[in-house]
Amino acid sequence: MLYNFFKAMSYNVINIFLYKIILQTHQLLLFSIIPSQLFGLIGTLFSSIYFLISVTNIGFDYFIITHHNIYTASQKNFKKLIPLFFARLVCMIMVIILLWYINRHILLCPVANIIEHTTPLLLAIIIFIFISESIKKSLDVLAQMLFLQKTISIFDISTLIIYVSSVWSCYCLFGQISLLTIFIPMAIISFAECCLLAQTIYKFYTRIPVEDSKSIIPSFKEIIGNQIINYINQIAKALFSPNFFIIVLACYLGLAKVGQIKLFTDIIVLLYMVLNRSFGLPTAALFSSIAKQTTIDKDQEKISISQQTFVRVITWYTQFLYALGITIGSIVISCLCINLCFSSAVIFNIILFIFAGFIEYLVIAYEKWYLTQRKSWILAIANGINLAMYGLLFLCMHFVIHIPAEFILIPIILFRLCFIISIMYIAHRIWGIVISWRIRMLTIGISSLVSLMIYIINYYILVL
């Protein structure tokens, strides 16, 4: 089991690093040849797509993480996932109609931004990408929980290379890059990935037993209850995602500044993806596999093994975060030392993004622990309080107080910090989980060496 975990983690790390290195190179080249406003618009459109995917997920991905053992036990059980996919598709269509209707009566800045800068054809392509990427995301989560990381990695890297090649081939042929140049290949590639993932999962489906009398499918009432709880958790997560931050900043700071912020904060998204895909989903699969071991009879013994595994994983995880903190700090300091600066609002929000990213990194393992221990309702209560605080904040901003544009993220980050402290405390009280926060000398040594290398590279490339 631990072998599968480390194997999955290795494939995910390689996949994400290769994927994001290719994508980041593409982004840097794109930033250098197109206006900042167009780059900011492209980033805002992509952020809007992926934010809406989270909002319309209706807790489906969390449901897969919690119950995948039951639904993948037999072909009969597996087929019962299909209606849930259709329910999600209906939800997506309803949200699109609702946003269109609301925007006709009350001007919503994010929706107005999209409509103002797109044609009907481009809008149709964006909606298609939104639907396709939504389905792909859920298929990807299911494949991750089945430890199919090797196949996923091959799909991700190969389709990305095809996408980037398509965009730059169009640039070589026509001498310019437009919104259609970016989004038409994306629509084709996204649909192709959906088909490939569906085919891979179908192959797994053909290898499992036809029926399994031991696994009991949750009742309709249980499914609805779980979906509500999971949806609260996903909405709170979506409202603290880089995609939501980009949408908010596009409204307050403008597309040009958002383009600059997005270029530098893509590294934060890279790190989040590395941690969520390399630690988060394999960790969830590991905890879930431990929980269903038939050789362990006592629930208390199951919990004990899960706790020991969790503490080991989180210990490695915190050392990685310490190294990450030192390295990112060195990047910021080196950029300031060589005067690689934009406006103060851009720099300040980049630093806020970094801090927000670290807060969210701490949630990943704890979140998967709560989900696999069937305690997602605790997360839902904490997230519900978090959402109420967000709602109160936006009401106050609209009617009572005015927060300068560059400081708009600060209260959101503080609320999320309170949430993380609370779920860590609850985990300690319920399961007695105690995490060592001691930083190891090896961590300091490696991160200091990496930081020095980054400073030298920055100095010689950007200054000399």
mmCIF file of C-alpha atoms in Angstrom, residues 166-324:
data_model
loop_
_atom_site.group_PDB
_atom_site.id
_atom_site.type_symbol
_atom_site.label_atom_id
_atom_site.label_comp_id
_atom_site.label_asym_id
_atom_site.label_seq_id
_atom_site.Cartn_x
_atom_site.Cartn_y
_atom_site.Cartn_z
ATOM 1 C CA SER A 166 -0.805 24.156 -31.983
ATOM 2 C CA VAL A 167 -0.773 27.673 -30.486
ATOM 3 C CA TRP A 168 2.773 28.472 -31.623
ATOM 4 C CA SER A 169 2.225 26.898 -35.041
ATOM 5 C CA CYS A 170 -0.673 29.330 -35.530
ATOM 6 C CA TYR A 171 1.626 32.166 -34.444
ATOM 7 C CA CYS A 172 4.290 31.113 -36.970
ATOM 8 C CA LEU A 173 1.682 30.908 -39.744
ATOM 9 C CA PHE A 174 -0.305 34.097 -39.045
ATOM 10 C CA GLY A 175 2.211 36.228 -37.098
ATOM 11 C CA GLN A 176 -0.145 36.984 -34.191
ATOM 12 C CA ILE A 177 -1.946 35.406 -31.262
ATOM 13 C CA SER A 178 -5.616 36.084 -30.601
ATOM 14 C CA LEU A 179 -8.150 34.738 -28.113
ATOM 15 C CA LEU A 180 -9.332 32.198 -30.710
ATOM 16 C CA THR A 181 -5.726 31.001 -31.193
ATOM 17 C CA ILE A 182 -5.619 30.204 -27.456
ATOM 18 C CA PHE A 183 -9.078 28.747 -26.870
ATOM 19 C CA ILE A 184 -9.916 26.711 -29.998
ATOM 20 C CA PRO A 185 -6.966 24.259 -29.520
ATOM 21 C CA MET A 186 -7.820 24.163 -25.807
ATOM 22 C CA ALA A 187 -11.393 23.052 -26.577
ATOM 23 C CA ILE A 188 -10.190 20.267 -28.901
ATOM 24 C CA ILE A 189 -7.486 19.020 -26.498
ATOM 25 C CA SER A 190 -9.828 19.100 -23.481
ATOM 26 C CA PHE A 191 -12.419 16.967 -25.288
ATOM 27 C CA ALA A 192 -9.702 14.511 -26.389
ATOM 28 C CA GLU A 193 -8.461 14.179 -22.773
ATOM 29 C CA CYS A 194 -12.008 13.446 -21.589
ATOM 30 C CA CYS A 195 -12.274 10.624 -24.128
ATOM 31 C CA LEU A 196 -8.865 9.172 -23.161
ATOM 32 C CA LEU A 197 -9.636 9.266 -19.425
ATOM 33 C CA ALA A 198 -13.070 7.724 -19.961
ATOM 34 C CA GLN A 199 -11.500 4.921 -22.001
ATOM 35 C CA THR A 200 -8.876 4.246 -19.291
ATOM 36 C CA ILE A 201 -11.501 4.126 -16.549
ATOM 37 C CA TYR A 202 -13.652 1.833 -18.715
ATOM 38 C CA LYS A 203 -10.725 -0.614 -18.975
ATOM 39 C CA PHE A 204 -10.545 -0.635 -15.166
ATOM 40 C CA TYR A 205 -14.329 -1.175 -15.088
ATOM 41 C CA THR A 206 -14.035 -4.326 -17.244
ATOM 42 C CA ARG A 207 -11.549 -5.865 -14.771
ATOM 43 C CA ILE A 208 -13.668 -5.556 -11.600
ATOM 44 C CA PRO A 209 -16.287 -8.122 -10.477
ATOM 45 C CA VAL A 210 -19.781 -7.889 -11.933
ATOM 46 C CA GLU A 211 -21.395 -7.843 -8.477
ATOM 47 C CA ASP A 212 -20.270 -7.399 -4.864
ATOM 48 C CA SER A 213 -22.704 -8.178 -2.061
ATOM 49 C CA LYS A 214 -20.443 -6.726 0.664
ATOM 50 C CA SER A 215 -20.436 -3.107 -0.535
ATOM 51 C CA ILE A 216 -23.660 -1.239 0.186
ATOM 52 C CA ILE A 217 -24.430 1.775 -1.985
ATOM 53 C CA PRO A 218 -25.387 4.890 0.012
ATOM 54 C CA SER A 219 -29.106 5.679 -0.041
ATOM 55 C CA PHE A 220 -30.486 8.690 -1.925
ATOM 56 C CA LYS A 221 -30.892 10.511 1.402
ATOM 57 C CA GLU A 222 -27.256 9.803 2.328
ATOM 58 C CA ILE A 223 -26.043 10.943 -1.098
ATOM 59 C CA ILE A 224 -27.959 14.244 -0.846
ATOM 60 C CA GLY A 225 -26.660 14.816 2.710
ATOM 61 C CA ASN A 226 -23.082 14.058 1.656
ATOM 62 C CA GLN A 227 -23.349 16.263 -1.415
ATOM 63 C CA ILE A 228 -24.571 19.234 0.651
ATOM 64 C CA ILE A 229 -21.717 18.795 3.145
ATOM 65 C CA ASN A 230 -19.131 18.322 0.384
ATOM 66 C CA TYR A 231 -20.506 21.256 -1.591
ATOM 67 C CA ILE A 232 -20.065 23.596 1.374
ATOM 68 C CA ASN A 233 -16.453 22.435 1.642
ATOM 69 C CA GLN A 234 -15.799 22.883 -2.078
ATOM 70 C CA ILE A 235 -17.405 26.335 -2.243
ATOM 71 C CA ALA A 236 -15.197 27.526 0.635
ATOM 72 C CA LYS A 237 -12.154 26.059 -1.117
ATOM 73 C CA ALA A 238 -13.121 27.714 -4.414
ATOM 74 C CA LEU A 239 -13.455 31.105 -2.706
ATOM 75 C CA PHE A 240 -9.882 30.774 -1.484
ATOM 76 C CA SER A 241 -8.401 29.601 -4.780
ATOM 77 C CA PRO A 242 -5.947 31.544 -6.995
ATOM 78 C CA ASN A 243 -8.641 31.530 -9.693
ATOM 79 C CA PHE A 244 -11.062 33.463 -7.477
ATOM 80 C CA PHE A 245 -8.317 35.899 -6.443
ATOM 81 C CA ILE A 246 -7.525 36.601 -10.118
ATOM 82 C CA ILE A 247 -11.219 37.260 -10.880
ATOM 83 C CA VAL A 248 -11.517 39.649 -7.904
ATOM 84 C CA LEU A 249 -8.289 41.486 -8.751
ATOM 85 C CA ALA A 250 -9.357 41.806 -12.413
ATOM 86 C CA CYS A 251 -12.383 43.771 -11.197
ATOM 87 C CA TYR A 252 -10.445 45.954 -8.725
ATOM 88 C CA LEU A 253 -7.010 46.410 -10.342
ATOM 89 C CA GLY A 254 -7.712 45.990 -14.063
ATOM 90 C CA LEU A 255 -6.632 43.408 -16.646
ATOM 91 C CA ALA A 256 -3.103 44.784 -17.274
ATOM 92 C CA LYS A 257 -2.016 44.505 -13.611
ATOM 93 C CA VAL A 258 -3.718 41.137 -13.286
ATOM 94 C CA GLY A 259 -1.646 39.899 -16.220
ATOM 95 C CA GLN A 260 1.572 40.830 -14.369
ATOM 96 C CA ILE A 261 0.345 39.264 -11.109
ATOM 97 C CA LYS A 262 -0.741 36.068 -12.880
ATOM 98 C CA LEU A 263 2.637 35.618 -14.554
ATOM 99 C CA PHE A 264 4.424 35.554 -11.183
ATOM 100 C CA THR A 265 1.738 33.747 -9.183
ATOM 101 C CA ASP A 266 1.551 30.844 -11.648
ATOM 102 C CA ILE A 267 4.482 29.431 -9.651
ATOM 103 C CA ILE A 268 2.190 29.399 -6.585
ATOM 104 C CA VAL A 269 -0.411 27.504 -8.590
ATOM 105 C CA LEU A 270 2.342 25.090 -9.696
ATOM 106 C CA LEU A 271 3.304 24.404 -6.073
ATOM 107 C CA TYR A 272 -0.336 23.956 -5.055
ATOM 108 C CA MET A 273 -0.875 21.490 -7.913
ATOM 109 C CA VAL A 274 2.309 19.605 -6.981
ATOM 110 C CA LEU A 275 1.196 19.283 -3.366
ATOM 111 C CA ASN A 276 -2.447 18.484 -4.102
ATOM 112 C CA ARG A 277 -1.672 15.939 -6.806
ATOM 113 C CA SER A 278 1.507 14.448 -5.298
ATOM 114 C CA PHE A 279 0.443 14.453 -1.634
ATOM 115 C CA GLY A 280 -3.278 15.204 -1.547
ATOM 116 C CA LEU A 281 -4.941 12.616 -3.810
ATOM 117 C CA PRO A 282 -2.451 9.736 -3.227
ATOM 118 C CA THR A 283 -2.736 10.451 0.519
ATOM 119 C CA ALA A 284 -6.516 10.243 0.278
ATOM 120 C CA ALA A 285 -6.222 6.967 -1.653
ATOM 121 C CA LEU A 286 -3.736 5.647 0.947
ATOM 122 C CA PHE A 287 -5.941 6.528 3.956
ATOM 123 C CA SER A 288 -8.962 5.070 2.176
ATOM 124 C CA SER A 289 -7.111 1.831 1.382
ATOM 125 C CA ILE A 290 -5.974 1.464 5.005
ATOM 126 C CA ALA A 291 -9.546 1.998 6.166
ATOM 127 C CA LYS A 292 -10.878 -0.901 4.056
ATOM 128 C CA GLN A 293 -8.211 -3.479 4.965
ATOM 129 C CA THR A 294 -10.038 -6.727 5.637
ATOM 130 C CA THR A 295 -7.159 -8.106 7.748
ATOM 131 C CA ILE A 296 -7.820 -5.554 10.478
ATOM 132 C CA ASP A 297 -10.867 -6.286 12.550
ATOM 133 C CA LYS A 298 -10.866 -3.577 15.159
ATOM 134 C CA ASP A 299 -11.864 -0.057 14.152
ATOM 135 C CA GLN A 300 -9.539 1.364 16.792
ATOM 136 C CA GLU A 301 -6.611 -0.488 15.224
ATOM 137 C CA LYS A 302 -7.544 0.888 11.807
ATOM 138 C CA ILE A 303 -7.574 4.400 13.221
ATOM 139 C CA SER A 304 -4.208 3.838 14.911
ATOM 140 C CA ILE A 305 -2.536 2.720 11.656
ATOM 141 C CA SER A 306 -4.160 5.602 9.752
ATOM 142 C CA GLN A 307 -2.974 8.100 12.378
ATOM 143 C CA GLN A 308 0.602 6.837 12.272
ATOM 144 C CA THR A 309 0.583 7.061 8.471
ATOM 145 C CA PHE A 310 -0.949 10.543 8.593
ATOM 146 C CA VAL A 311 1.666 11.817 11.056
ATOM 147 C CA ARG A 312 4.484 10.412 8.912
ATOM 148 C CA VAL A 313 3.075 11.993 5.762
ATOM 149 C CA ILE A 314 2.465 15.379 7.432
ATOM 150 C CA THR A 315 5.976 15.354 8.952
ATOM 151 C CA TRP A 316 7.550 15.008 5.492
ATOM 152 C CA TYR A 317 5.062 17.564 4.273
ATOM 153 C CA THR A 318 5.980 20.240 6.847
ATOM 154 C CA GLN A 319 9.690 19.850 6.062
ATOM 155 C CA PHE A 320 8.846 20.390 2.410
ATOM 156 C CA LEU A 321 6.848 23.510 3.325
ATOM 157 C CA TYR A 322 9.750 24.890 5.377
ATOM 158 C CA ALA A 323 12.085 24.390 2.409
ATOM 159 C CA LEU A 324 9.483 25.963 0.158
#
